[in-house]
Amino acid sequence: MRRTNWLAALLIAPLLLLIIGSFLMPVGLTLFRAVADREVAAALPDTSTILAAWDGQRLPPEAAFAAVARELAAALEERRIGDVAQRMNFERTGLRTLLLRTARAGDRLQAPYVASLVALDARWGESETWLMLQRAGGPTTSLYLLRAMDLTRGPDGAVMQVPDDEKLFQTLFIRTLWVSLLVTAICVLLAYPVAYTITRLRAPWSSVALTLVLIPFWSSVLVRTTAWFVLLQREGPVNDALIGIGILEAPAQILGTRIAVLLALVHVLLPFAILPMHSVMTRLDATYLRAAASLGANGVQRFFRVWLPLSLPGVAAGGAMVFLLSVGMYTAPALVGGDRDQMVTWFIANFMTRDVNWGMAAALSAYLLAMSGAVIALTRILTGGTIQAGARA
Amino acid sequence: MTAPLVRFRDVTKTYDGHTQVVAALNLDVQRGEFLTLLGPSGSGKTTTLMMLAGFEDPSSGRIELDGARIDTVPPHRRGIGVVFQNYALFPHMTVAENLAFPLSIRRMPRAEIASRTQRALEMVRLPGFGDRRPQQLSGGQQQRVALARALIFEPKLVLLDEPLGALDKQLREELQTEIRRIHAQLGVTMVYVTHDQAEALTLSDRIAVFNEGRIQQLGTAEAVYEHPANPFVAGFIGENNRLAARVLDATRLRLGDGSVLTATPHDLPAGAAALLSIRPERVALGAAAQGMTNAATARVEEVVYLGDHSRLRLAHAGRTDFIVKLPRQDAVPQPGTMVELGIPEAAVTVFPAD
């Protein structure tokens, strides 16, 4: 017995390692990046140590000024000033310039450093600049997580809303949630009758219909979305058709609108709603419907009181699948959606590739993960009883 | 006699246009009776039941319930209770909700539903089970609930489609008693489908034996067992020894090994080929066989002890598979010995050979 267990563990070990290596570790690292704060401590170790002991009341001691001048110059020399400049600039716009200017000043800065640094830039004479450096000393920060919710810390360290004209992420998350819920609702409503029809079809036709549902999987999401891009263009067939049947008089701008995003997402995700529903429905015993009929229920009553509740686990599974995928979908909304109507994923990609701000990307990812988890948990709670009942012995 | 509750008139069912699953069926179900449709699988008994319930349409003919034609009425307006083999209790409802389902469909007041549900649970001896889910009940309990659900809206007719097929022997016998009791108590008409002949004999007022889409015989349990109408009925209900024979005169027949057997008078012409059916439990052995017209000596090939009786395989009438059932007694012949064997004339049923 013990031997078999050992052997079994050995057999699944590669798979386990694969899951840990390719799934758990990246997710964990990403989540960690959302709170990690090591740029300043790495580039300015002495400054950080001195600032850690500073009470923050007035200006820090001369030693801190000396250390920051020396370490900034060294960091510039060794070409690793980028990270810390980027990090501090995220704290307040303009700090990048301050740090770079100070680093370039190099030998021109002489003791007493308090005087020469303030002479170089008056901001060194403000305790707020030093407070920001102190706060960025790490090893962890709530800055990214706060900022991803449009929150920030005031000079006294209290959490507060960012100014209204800088607000972005709250609306972004609400928009992502709304679009995903809308896509989920549309997919569920469209998929249910399709799954029902496929289930009721006779032998060869049901497999044909199921194959038709699966055909979109034969091409990549990118190809399918690009197809929408072509179809929805100003001079594209959709506009032509709408004008042709007299609904439109002039070509409409469809690309870049919410409608285009919904269209592309629903198209890509519909099979993910149909398949779980179909699989639950095929396992539903038709005798339930016969029993309901023999007990006096007409077609409508049979559907609403027997078939629908029994197929709800499929609806929940399909809906959850579509919601999860649509929350994380990048290609389709990025291609056909408008610049001002993008989803969280687009910002994550942007932070990673353009701004090289992994902290923000990670914080947004963490919230996205939490949001998906919350919705799935909610679905489970709401349909818990039904799912249990539906899983018949 | 009052008018029958159900009438099948020339009902035919075919799926492919030429194979008749049910062929020219004429059957009356009397008010209050327990009628069993008995037959092997594919004999048309379940199709007949499903046509009555409304889940299958007859290809031709008509079905009447209480004098009114119902084969064009959809199942939910027929008011017939149905008990299914796999119980078909709704898994998303509690036992009480299952029972309340037909009543709430009929828009009965809540208080009435509650009291009826209560009474129904008591009738099937499951009081206090109302809040359970069907999947928390045993198979026997589920079938009791299914029975209660089919009865709770007081249908005139209840159909049972092999309801005990999935249960073990002991539970089956227990529920058979239960069904009999409920039938007697409520006086409701029941039509019961089974392939188990023992079950049919236990339960039924009348049995309709089905084969190949036709009723082979319709009669009481005693009639179909003691006086089978044809070799199929004789073979399907109870065990029997089948012997080929040629008619000598009105009572005597010659068997394959040349011996002569006397039966009760039959109407086959002399020289005709006949098929004899002899029930194993009616053959006498040893002292009991002495003085019988059809007496012989036979060799015991095999003895199987079955508790309440023993089953003997004898070499007789040119065959080695002549079965005799011997009630429990002290002296059971040993294999290899010779025994006296006697067949009463009344135990020989004569059919014309095909």
XYZ file of C-alpha atoms in Angstrom:
747
model
C 0.000 0.000 0.000
C 2.630 2.492 1.092
C 4.718 1.497 -1.877
C 1.850 2.146 -4.292
C 1.248 5.593 -2.813
C 4.864 6.430 -3.221
C 4.769 5.251 -6.818
C 1.600 7.218 -7.497
C 3.177 10.352 -6.070
C 6.177 9.801 -8.303
C 3.960 9.404 -11.346
C 2.092 12.646 -10.795
C 5.205 14.532 -9.700
C 6.058 15.900 -13.179
C 2.523 17.203 -13.593
C 2.592 18.711 -10.132
C 5.906 20.402 -10.853
C 4.547 21.688 -14.140
C 1.536 23.184 -12.392
C 3.661 24.726 -9.688
C 6.212 26.029 -12.169
C 3.867 27.284 -14.838
C 0.874 28.359 -12.816
C 1.295 28.804 -9.080
C 4.722 30.443 -9.161
C 3.973 33.055 -11.859
C 0.689 33.984 -10.203
C 2.358 34.177 -6.818
C 5.237 36.270 -8.159
C 2.838 38.596 -9.913
C 0.814 39.093 -6.762
C 4.038 39.699 -4.855
C 5.125 42.338 -7.343
C 1.990 44.301 -6.518
C 3.364 45.011 -3.053
C 7.130 44.679 -3.571
C 9.097 47.908 -3.309
C 12.821 47.399 -3.683
C 14.034 49.879 -6.320
C 15.028 52.625 -3.891
C 16.590 50.286 -1.347
C 18.553 48.616 -4.140
C 19.903 51.802 -5.719
C 20.248 53.945 -2.606
C 21.006 51.490 0.234
C 22.777 53.928 2.569
C 20.230 56.677 2.017
C 17.438 54.216 2.834
C 19.157 53.106 6.034
C 19.669 56.670 7.211
C 16.124 57.705 6.258
C 14.697 54.686 8.073
C 16.006 56.141 11.326
C 14.826 59.688 10.519
C 11.797 60.948 12.465
C 10.489 62.874 9.455
C 9.883 66.034 11.429
C 12.370 68.443 9.858
C 14.980 67.845 7.181
C 17.060 64.664 7.470
C 20.667 64.888 8.707
C 23.604 65.898 6.539
C 24.571 62.235 6.179
C 21.395 61.571 4.193
C 22.179 64.413 1.764
C 25.738 63.119 1.367
C 24.558 59.555 0.806
C 21.931 60.445 -1.765
C 24.383 62.558 -3.765
C 26.997 59.816 -3.753
C 24.646 56.920 -4.450
C 22.753 58.705 -7.228
C 26.026 59.502 -8.987
C 27.141 55.892 -8.611
C 23.823 54.590 -9.898
C 24.042 56.817 -12.959
C 27.570 55.641 -13.612
C 26.537 52.003 -13.384
C 23.425 52.649 -15.482
C 20.923 51.453 -12.915
C 19.334 54.766 -12.107
C 16.383 54.101 -14.435
C 14.487 51.890 -12.009
C 14.672 54.221 -9.077
C 13.925 57.300 -11.186
C 10.896 55.532 -12.648
C 9.777 54.423 -9.196
C 10.048 57.921 -7.670
C 8.456 59.573 -10.664
C 5.456 57.322 -10.080
C 5.346 58.732 -6.534
C 5.206 62.243 -7.911
C 5.673 63.424 -11.465
C 8.889 65.366 -11.807
C 10.929 63.402 -9.334
C 12.640 61.626 -12.228
C 14.067 64.921 -13.387
C 15.166 65.763 -9.863
C 16.994 62.488 -9.388
C 18.621 62.571 -12.815
C 19.728 66.184 -12.397
C 21.211 65.389 -8.993
C 23.005 62.331 -10.339
C 24.480 64.255 -13.247
C 25.647 67.050 -10.973
C 28.140 64.526 -9.573
C 31.379 66.145 -8.380
C 29.947 69.635 -8.475
C 28.158 68.784 -5.266
C 30.397 69.445 -2.271
C 29.999 69.326 1.466
C 28.009 70.611 3.140
C 25.626 68.636 1.013
C 22.505 70.158 2.548
C 23.435 73.523 1.116
C 24.701 72.319 -2.277
C 21.724 70.018 -2.931
C 19.183 72.665 -2.037
C 21.130 75.059 -4.225
C 20.889 72.576 -7.086
C 17.150 72.069 -6.646
C 14.927 73.673 -4.039
C 12.928 70.428 -3.734
C 15.745 68.887 -1.707
C 14.920 71.501 0.911
C 11.355 70.199 1.284
C 10.811 67.444 3.824
C 8.068 66.018 1.587
C 10.652 64.928 -0.996
C 12.555 63.096 1.698
C 9.349 61.600 3.108
C 8.622 60.131 -0.298
C 12.101 58.669 -0.484
C 11.666 57.292 3.010
C 8.329 55.697 2.176
C 9.767 54.152 -0.972
C 12.453 52.475 1.108
C 10.564 49.187 1.023
C 10.552 46.332 1.262
C 6.796 46.509 0.622
C 4.406 49.247 -0.375
C 0.670 49.692 -0.633
C 1.164 52.381 -3.246
C 0.316 50.229 -6.290
C -2.680 48.594 -4.688
C -3.963 51.988 -3.570
C -3.315 53.638 -6.898
C -5.071 50.846 -8.747
C -8.161 51.869 -6.795
C -7.568 55.595 -7.423
C -6.305 56.051 -3.873
C -3.077 57.562 -2.665
C -1.354 58.603 0.539
C -1.328 62.206 1.587
C 1.783 63.926 3.022
C 0.781 62.656 6.457
C 0.504 59.082 5.151
C -3.313 58.911 5.358
C -5.166 57.146 2.536
C -7.105 59.572 0.353
C -8.721 59.753 -3.055
C -6.611 61.005 -5.923
C -7.810 64.266 -7.516
C -10.837 63.737 -9.750
C -8.964 64.544 -12.957
C -6.502 61.730 -12.221
C -9.169 59.160 -11.437
C -9.096 56.270 -13.834
C -9.063 52.822 -12.304
C -12.349 52.775 -10.408
C -14.239 53.539 -13.609
C -12.000 51.101 -15.432
C -12.887 48.238 -13.099
C -16.575 49.102 -13.122
C -16.455 49.249 -16.931
C -14.676 45.894 -17.141
C -17.132 44.334 -14.697
C -20.109 45.780 -16.556
C -18.920 44.727 -20.002
C -18.088 41.226 -18.717
C -21.469 40.848 -17.035
C -23.186 42.103 -20.176
C -21.242 39.629 -22.319
C -22.052 36.848 -19.848
C -25.753 37.704 -19.861
C -25.919 37.855 -23.661
C -23.957 34.601 -24.015
C -26.175 32.769 -21.504
C -29.363 34.004 -23.156
C -28.131 33.043 -26.620
C -26.524 29.771 -25.563
C -29.460 28.338 -23.613
C -31.828 27.850 -26.554
C -28.952 26.608 -28.703
C -27.879 24.043 -26.098
C -31.517 23.033 -25.626
C -32.055 22.582 -29.355
C -28.862 20.546 -29.770
C -29.937 18.344 -26.869
C -33.340 17.704 -28.419
C -31.976 16.960 -31.929
C -31.925 13.362 -33.137
C -28.789 11.285 -33.326
C -26.752 12.382 -36.366
C -27.941 15.993 -36.282
C -26.963 16.640 -32.697
C -23.320 15.811 -33.414
C -23.425 17.924 -36.564
C -24.762 20.867 -34.573
C -22.176 20.348 -31.861
C -19.412 20.323 -34.472
C -20.741 23.605 -35.868
C -20.500 25.089 -32.389
C -16.908 23.895 -32.120
C -15.737 25.047 -35.557
C -14.748 28.555 -34.346
C -12.157 26.874 -32.121
C -10.317 25.806 -35.245
C -8.995 29.317 -35.726
C -7.333 31.625 -33.239
C -9.047 34.420 -31.372
C -6.800 36.860 -33.194
C -8.022 35.675 -36.594
C -11.646 35.796 -35.546
C -11.288 39.270 -34.077
C -9.470 40.505 -37.139
C -12.392 39.217 -39.161
C -14.688 41.439 -37.108
C -12.293 44.285 -37.746
C -12.791 43.781 -41.466
C -16.539 43.239 -41.223
C -17.206 46.277 -39.063
C -15.190 48.801 -41.044
C -16.788 51.955 -42.371
C -16.784 50.499 -45.869
C -17.268 46.981 -44.539
C -20.035 44.508 -45.327
C -21.968 45.176 -42.102
C -22.317 48.872 -42.886
C -23.125 48.061 -46.509
C -25.809 45.643 -45.441
C -27.341 48.049 -42.926
C -27.483 50.754 -45.566
C -28.769 48.241 -48.100
C -31.802 47.302 -46.004
C -32.419 50.930 -45.155
C -31.605 50.979 -41.454
C -28.724 53.389 -41.957
C -28.423 56.245 -44.398
C -24.696 56.764 -44.081
C -21.989 54.362 -42.866
C -21.780 54.327 -39.072
C -18.636 54.147 -36.979
C -18.967 50.703 -35.405
C -15.310 49.938 -34.785
C -14.074 51.459 -31.570
C -17.508 51.402 -29.956
C -18.843 49.360 -27.082
C -21.070 47.482 -29.535
C -18.039 46.217 -31.451
C -16.452 45.003 -28.211
C -19.619 43.189 -27.139
C -20.038 41.673 -30.588
C -16.481 40.347 -30.728
C -16.509 39.054 -27.149
C -19.879 37.319 -27.464
C -18.784 35.710 -30.700
C -15.545 34.407 -29.239
C -17.030 33.239 -25.943
C -20.415 31.795 -26.958
C -19.159 28.193 -27.351
C -17.887 28.284 -23.775
C -21.448 28.894 -22.620
C -23.073 26.345 -24.933
C -20.836 23.399 -24.099
C -21.346 23.181 -20.303
C -25.085 23.761 -20.733
C -25.288 21.071 -23.374
C -23.359 18.612 -21.262
C -25.663 19.155 -18.279
C -28.784 18.945 -20.453
C -27.795 15.698 -22.157
C -27.399 14.109 -18.749
C -30.885 15.256 -17.717
C -33.270 12.336 -17.758
C -36.204 12.917 -20.133
C -38.305 10.877 -17.716
C -38.456 13.957 -15.452
C -40.401 15.739 -18.171
C -42.679 12.761 -18.678
C -43.268 12.542 -14.948
C -44.097 16.253 -14.841
C -46.531 15.822 -17.746
C -48.231 12.865 -16.087
C -48.660 15.012 -12.976
C -50.521 17.620 -15.013
C -47.824 20.146 -15.935
C -48.175 21.731 -19.378
C -45.196 22.597 -21.574
C -44.519 25.977 -19.968
C -44.813 24.572 -16.446
C -42.581 21.639 -17.348
C -39.928 24.027 -18.599
C -39.966 26.500 -15.738
C -40.522 24.103 -12.860
C -38.494 21.085 -13.963
C -36.190 21.612 -16.950
C -34.880 25.074 -16.102
C -34.027 24.396 -12.438
C -32.405 21.102 -13.353
C -30.304 22.707 -16.089
C -29.224 25.649 -13.889
C -25.890 24.033 -12.951
C -25.028 24.135 -16.656
C -26.093 27.769 -16.871
C -23.968 28.604 -13.830
C -20.970 26.727 -15.213
C -21.308 28.297 -18.684
C -21.876 31.755 -17.266
C -18.918 31.509 -14.916
C -16.716 30.304 -17.770
C -17.739 33.180 -20.049
C -17.365 35.743 -17.283
C -13.882 34.561 -16.332
C -12.707 34.522 -19.923
C -14.225 37.874 -20.779
C -12.698 39.557 -17.725
C -9.296 38.347 -18.873
C -9.806 38.786 -22.624
C -7.238 41.109 -24.160
C -7.116 40.636 -27.928
C -10.714 41.229 -28.898
C -11.441 44.415 -26.934
C -7.978 45.788 -27.677
C -8.487 45.343 -31.426
C -12.061 46.452 -31.979
C -12.613 48.630 -28.903
C -12.135 52.385 -28.654
C -9.079 54.002 -27.054
C -11.206 55.505 -24.311
C -13.203 52.351 -23.726
C -10.542 49.817 -22.867
C -10.591 47.059 -20.290
C -8.304 46.383 -17.333
C -6.288 43.899 -19.382
C -5.331 46.607 -21.851
C -3.934 48.728 -19.016
C -2.070 45.762 -17.579
C -0.443 45.189 -20.950
C 0.282 48.884 -21.235
C 1.911 49.114 -17.834
C 4.058 46.120 -18.624
C 5.181 46.949 -22.132
C 5.073 50.747 -22.386
C 5.474 52.164 -18.891
C 7.521 49.231 -17.580
C 5.677 49.628 -14.327
C 5.373 46.041 -13.135
C 4.021 47.118 -9.792
C 0.928 48.698 -11.311
C 0.456 45.812 -13.743
C 0.641 43.370 -10.852
C -1.739 45.399 -8.683
C -4.322 45.565 -11.480
C -3.927 41.812 -12.052
C -4.447 41.154 -8.359
C -7.694 43.122 -8.342
C -8.830 41.415 -11.521
C -8.171 38.043 -9.928
C -10.028 39.083 -6.789
C -12.965 40.338 -8.842
C -13.225 37.066 -10.776
C -12.935 35.084 -7.562
C -15.662 37.134 -5.911
C -18.078 36.682 -8.809
C -17.429 32.937 -8.960
C -17.923 32.621 -5.211
C -21.162 34.564 -5.513
C -22.388 32.271 -8.296
C -21.563 29.263 -6.164
C -23.476 30.630 -3.195
C -26.487 31.631 -5.276
C -26.777 28.324 -7.126
C -25.237 26.092 -4.462
C -28.441 24.249 -3.623
C -29.333 23.663 -7.228
C -25.900 22.426 -8.177
C -26.017 19.866 -5.400
C -29.479 18.735 -6.378
C -28.566 18.605 -10.051
C -25.671 16.241 -9.438
C -27.852 13.172 -9.242
C -26.541 9.972 -7.750
C -71.049 -5.235 -15.046
C -70.326 -1.510 -15.430
C -68.620 -0.096 -18.496
C -64.841 -0.609 -18.558
C -62.646 2.324 -17.536
C -60.202 1.944 -20.419
C -60.816 0.549 -23.881
C -58.160 -0.132 -26.508
C -59.840 -0.530 -29.916
C -57.729 -1.975 -32.745
C -54.698 -0.059 -31.524
C -51.575 -0.521 -33.624
C -48.166 1.016 -33.096
C -45.349 0.924 -35.609
C -42.205 3.041 -35.772
C -40.902 2.073 -39.201
C -44.171 1.425 -41.048
C -44.032 -2.359 -41.204
C -42.853 -3.827 -37.888
C -45.813 -3.685 -35.554
C -44.677 -3.138 -31.978
C -48.302 -3.383 -30.933
C -50.648 -5.157 -33.346
C -54.438 -4.747 -33.406
C -54.769 -4.482 -29.666
C -58.232 -4.815 -28.138
C -58.235 -4.618 -24.371
C -60.690 -3.493 -21.722
C -59.527 -2.450 -18.276
C -62.290 -2.805 -15.693
C -62.935 -0.232 -12.990
C -60.960 -0.883 -9.827
C -59.058 -3.864 -11.145
C -55.342 -4.569 -10.981
C -54.321 -5.531 -14.487
C -50.790 -6.608 -15.288
C -49.254 -6.470 -18.735
C -46.717 -9.284 -18.675
C -44.249 -10.193 -21.345
C -40.602 -10.342 -22.389
C -38.829 -7.144 -23.440
C -39.943 -5.997 -26.864
C -43.330 -7.639 -26.500
C -45.185 -4.322 -26.697
C -46.340 -4.127 -23.089
C -44.456 -0.937 -22.246
C -45.458 0.679 -25.540
C -49.076 -0.108 -24.678
C -48.664 1.546 -21.289
C -46.920 4.580 -22.811
C -49.734 4.993 -25.338
C -52.202 4.967 -22.471
C -50.132 7.538 -20.566
C -49.856 9.674 -23.699
C -46.089 9.518 -24.254
C -46.540 7.519 -27.454
C -49.173 8.016 -30.154
C -50.969 4.996 -31.605
C -50.384 4.566 -35.340
C -54.027 3.574 -35.700
C -57.019 2.657 -33.568
C -58.426 4.469 -30.570
C -58.062 4.526 -26.807
C -60.970 5.520 -24.581
C -60.903 6.526 -20.934
C -64.273 6.643 -19.209
C -66.022 6.549 -22.553
C -64.120 9.529 -23.991
C -61.446 9.218 -26.627
C -58.054 10.180 -25.133
C -55.452 9.226 -27.713
C -55.560 12.789 -29.079
C -55.373 14.393 -25.610
C -51.890 15.498 -24.464
C -50.546 13.587 -21.437
C -50.844 16.461 -18.979
C -54.607 16.650 -19.526
C -55.286 12.927 -19.187
C -55.193 12.884 -15.389
C -53.468 9.516 -15.221
C -50.896 8.824 -12.527
C -47.649 7.203 -13.697
C -44.935 5.481 -11.655
C -41.649 5.090 -13.521
C -39.001 2.427 -13.153
C -36.289 4.937 -12.195
C -38.729 6.749 -9.846
C -38.326 10.101 -11.688
C -38.546 12.089 -8.460
C -37.472 15.679 -9.109
C -34.013 15.991 -7.524
C -34.286 19.748 -7.018
C -37.351 19.388 -4.793
C -37.848 17.875 -1.359
C -40.106 14.862 -0.916
C -42.942 17.147 0.208
C -42.400 19.445 -2.797
C -42.475 16.449 -5.095
C -45.778 15.367 -3.617
C -47.137 18.906 -3.752
C -46.165 19.339 -7.416
C -49.346 17.921 -9.024
C -51.469 19.759 -6.450
C -49.845 23.153 -6.951
C -50.163 22.667 -10.718
C -53.882 22.273 -10.013
C -53.815 25.497 -7.957
C -54.986 23.854 -4.766
C -54.937 26.022 -1.609
C -51.792 25.764 0.518
C -53.493 24.299 3.577
C -55.119 21.592 1.466
C -51.778 20.762 -0.174
C -50.086 20.481 3.225
C -52.695 18.154 4.677
C -52.829 15.984 1.539
C -49.045 15.713 1.463
C -49.112 14.667 5.091
C -51.731 11.987 4.443
C -49.903 10.704 1.378
C -46.695 10.272 3.376
C -48.590 8.365 6.022
C -50.201 6.160 3.377
C -46.786 5.018 2.121
C -45.478 4.820 5.704
C -42.924 7.615 5.369
C -44.229 10.252 7.800
C -41.571 12.790 8.714
C -39.685 12.322 5.425
C -41.183 15.430 3.807
C -38.100 17.612 4.174
C -35.642 15.084 2.786
C -34.279 15.231 -0.718
C -35.046 12.208 -2.915
C -31.346 11.361 -3.217
C -31.209 10.989 0.583
C -33.703 8.118 0.425
C -33.136 4.448 -0.342
C -34.471 2.985 -3.584
C -37.461 1.454 -1.841
C -38.301 4.716 -0.092
C -37.974 6.653 -3.343
C -40.386 4.287 -5.052
C -42.888 4.733 -2.190
C -42.690 8.484 -2.684
C -43.120 8.058 -6.435
C -46.189 5.924 -5.790
C -47.603 8.515 -3.391
C -46.965 11.258 -5.934
C -48.830 9.355 -8.645
C -51.784 8.861 -6.306
C -51.953 12.205 -4.503
C -54.049 13.993 -7.128
C -56.590 11.171 -6.974
C -56.398 9.907 -10.534
C -58.901 7.273 -11.617
C -56.114 5.299 -13.183
C -52.514 4.684 -12.167
C -49.930 3.181 -14.495
C -46.841 1.472 -13.126
C -43.940 0.796 -15.499
C -41.779 -1.943 -13.941
C -41.674 0.065 -10.716
C -39.824 -2.569 -8.716
C -37.318 -3.537 -11.417
C -34.382 -1.766 -9.775
C -34.934 -3.161 -6.279
C -33.575 -6.315 -4.671
C -35.773 -9.339 -4.083
C -36.668 -8.689 -0.459
C -37.623 -5.039 -0.990
C -39.547 -6.045 -4.088
C -41.707 -8.460 -2.114
C -42.234 -5.907 0.622
C -43.361 -3.276 -1.878
C -45.581 -5.757 -3.688
C -47.525 -6.199 -0.462
C -47.616 -2.434 -0.068
C -48.960 -1.873 -3.562
C -51.641 -4.543 -3.038
C -52.664 -2.900 0.229
C -52.888 0.571 -1.320
C -54.819 -0.784 -4.285
C -57.343 -2.450 -1.979
C -57.541 0.619 0.255
C -58.108 3.209 -2.478
C -59.983 1.111 -5.014
C -58.062 2.883 -7.800
C -57.590 1.122 -11.123
C -53.991 0.067 -11.694
C -52.265 -1.096 -14.852
C -48.899 -2.622 -14.104
C -46.125 -3.577 -16.523
C -43.584 -6.222 -15.636
C -41.512 -8.983 -17.169
C -41.413 -10.826 -13.855
C -44.057 -13.562 -13.948
C -43.901 -14.188 -10.201
C -44.651 -10.527 -9.591
C -47.554 -10.665 -12.020
C -49.010 -13.733 -10.274
C -48.654 -12.101 -6.841
C -50.244 -8.767 -7.657
C -52.808 -9.111 -10.368
C -56.535 -9.497 -10.591
C -55.982 -10.220 -14.273
C -52.887 -10.726 -16.378
C -52.487 -9.892 -20.049
C -49.599 -11.933 -21.425
C -47.899 -10.075 -24.302
C -45.644 -11.457 -26.993
C -44.627 -9.957 -30.323
C -47.090 -7.101 -29.997
C -50.130 -9.251 -29.314
C -51.988 -10.366 -26.226
C -51.467 -14.122 -26.004
C -53.846 -14.638 -23.123
C -55.917 -12.475 -20.806
C -57.170 -13.948 -17.574
C -56.746 -14.413 -13.859
C -53.421 -15.563 -12.452
C -54.838 -19.049 -11.960
C -56.213 -19.229 -15.491
C -52.968 -18.249 -17.209
C -50.939 -20.580 -15.016
C -53.180 -23.621 -14.954
C -54.726 -23.280 -18.390
C -52.238 -21.578 -20.670
C -53.754 -20.727 -24.013
C -50.660 -21.566 -26.039
C -47.112 -22.873 -25.694
C -45.743 -19.328 -25.291
C -47.886 -18.613 -22.229
C -47.108 -22.042 -20.802
C -43.405 -21.407 -21.270
C -43.331 -17.807 -20.091
C -45.299 -18.286 -16.902
C -43.743 -20.914 -14.678
C -41.444 -23.736 -15.696
C -42.571 -26.580 -17.910
C -41.353 -29.685 -19.669
C -42.071 -29.572 -23.369
C -42.458 -32.829 -25.218
C -43.175 -33.391 -28.886
C -45.875 -36.022 -29.509
C -48.265 -37.452 -32.130
C -51.992 -37.790 -31.465
C -53.314 -41.377 -31.257
C -56.886 -40.668 -30.214
C -58.939 -38.235 -28.105
C -56.851 -38.811 -24.971
C -53.713 -40.731 -25.925
C -50.529 -39.486 -27.542
C -47.318 -41.197 -28.595
C -44.051 -39.610 -27.429
C -40.760 -39.478 -29.310
C -39.366 -42.567 -27.541
C -42.446 -44.618 -28.479
C -44.119 -44.560 -25.085
C -47.778 -43.596 -24.812
C -49.084 -40.807 -22.590
C -52.707 -40.241 -21.572
C -53.996 -36.684 -21.239
C -57.380 -35.088 -20.548
C -59.563 -35.130 -23.718
C -58.390 -32.699 -26.404
C -59.745 -31.899 -29.854
C -56.741 -32.551 -32.093
C -57.317 -35.052 -34.929
C -55.594 -38.429 -34.791
C -52.151 -38.348 -36.415
C -51.641 -34.618 -35.770
C -48.348 -33.369 -34.329
C -48.744 -32.021 -30.805
C -46.685 -30.217 -28.192
C -47.152 -31.255 -24.578
C -46.519 -29.071 -21.594
C -46.068 -30.650 -18.180
C -45.467 -28.556 -15.037
C -42.503 -29.927 -13.041
C -44.294 -29.597 -9.684
C -47.218 -31.759 -10.808
C -45.145 -34.840 -11.554
C -45.320 -37.436 -8.772
C -42.316 -39.546 -7.707
C -41.927 -42.763 -5.732
C -44.891 -44.085 -3.780
C -47.093 -41.147 -4.862
C -46.686 -42.271 -8.474
C -48.114 -45.723 -7.958
C -51.389 -46.505 -9.665
C -51.197 -43.559 -12.086
C -52.056 -44.158 -15.757
C -48.863 -42.479 -16.925
C -46.362 -44.336 -14.796
C -42.774 -45.060 -15.743
C -39.338 -45.621 -14.290
C -36.708 -42.940 -14.823
C -33.075 -42.424 -13.945
C -32.127 -39.461 -11.702
C -29.407 -37.437 -13.442
C -29.021 -34.529 -11.067
C -30.478 -33.181 -7.821
C -30.373 -29.522 -6.822
C -31.347 -28.681 -3.276
C -33.247 -25.366 -3.082
C -34.410 -25.281 0.522
C -38.176 -25.362 0.254
C -38.017 -27.779 -2.663
C -35.603 -29.910 -4.630
C -35.174 -29.815 -8.366
C -34.493 -33.107 -10.079
C -33.312 -33.681 -13.613
C -34.459 -37.065 -14.938
C -33.843 -39.117 -18.048
C -37.372 -39.673 -19.316
C -39.303 -39.923 -22.583
C -36.094 -40.052 -24.591
C -34.647 -36.887 -23.023
C -32.281 -36.161 -20.179
C -33.694 -32.774 -19.205
C -37.041 -33.779 -17.753
C -37.456 -31.536 -14.694
C -39.382 -32.503 -11.599
C -39.867 -30.289 -8.537
C -40.200 -32.189 -5.302
C -41.556 -30.391 -2.211
C -39.318 -30.626 0.850
C -39.435 -34.174 2.177
C -37.231 -36.659 3.945
C -36.333 -39.036 1.155
C -34.915 -37.292 -1.901
C -33.751 -39.805 -4.552
C -29.997 -39.870 -5.120
C -28.442 -39.161 -8.525
C -27.882 -42.390 -10.467
C -30.815 -44.238 -8.879
C -34.017 -45.245 -10.639
C -37.332 -43.743 -9.480
C -41.009 -44.400 -10.119
C -42.538 -41.467 -11.962
C -46.215 -40.632 -12.506
C -47.845 -37.877 -14.533
C -51.511 -37.083 -13.716
C -53.684 -36.838 -16.840
C -54.840 -33.369 -15.852
C -51.237 -32.169 -15.675
C -50.686 -32.692 -19.393
C -51.606 -29.682 -21.508
C -51.852 -30.421 -25.227
C -51.122 -27.791 -27.888
C -51.080 -28.251 -31.641
C -47.464 -28.214 -32.882
C -46.616 -25.434 -35.323
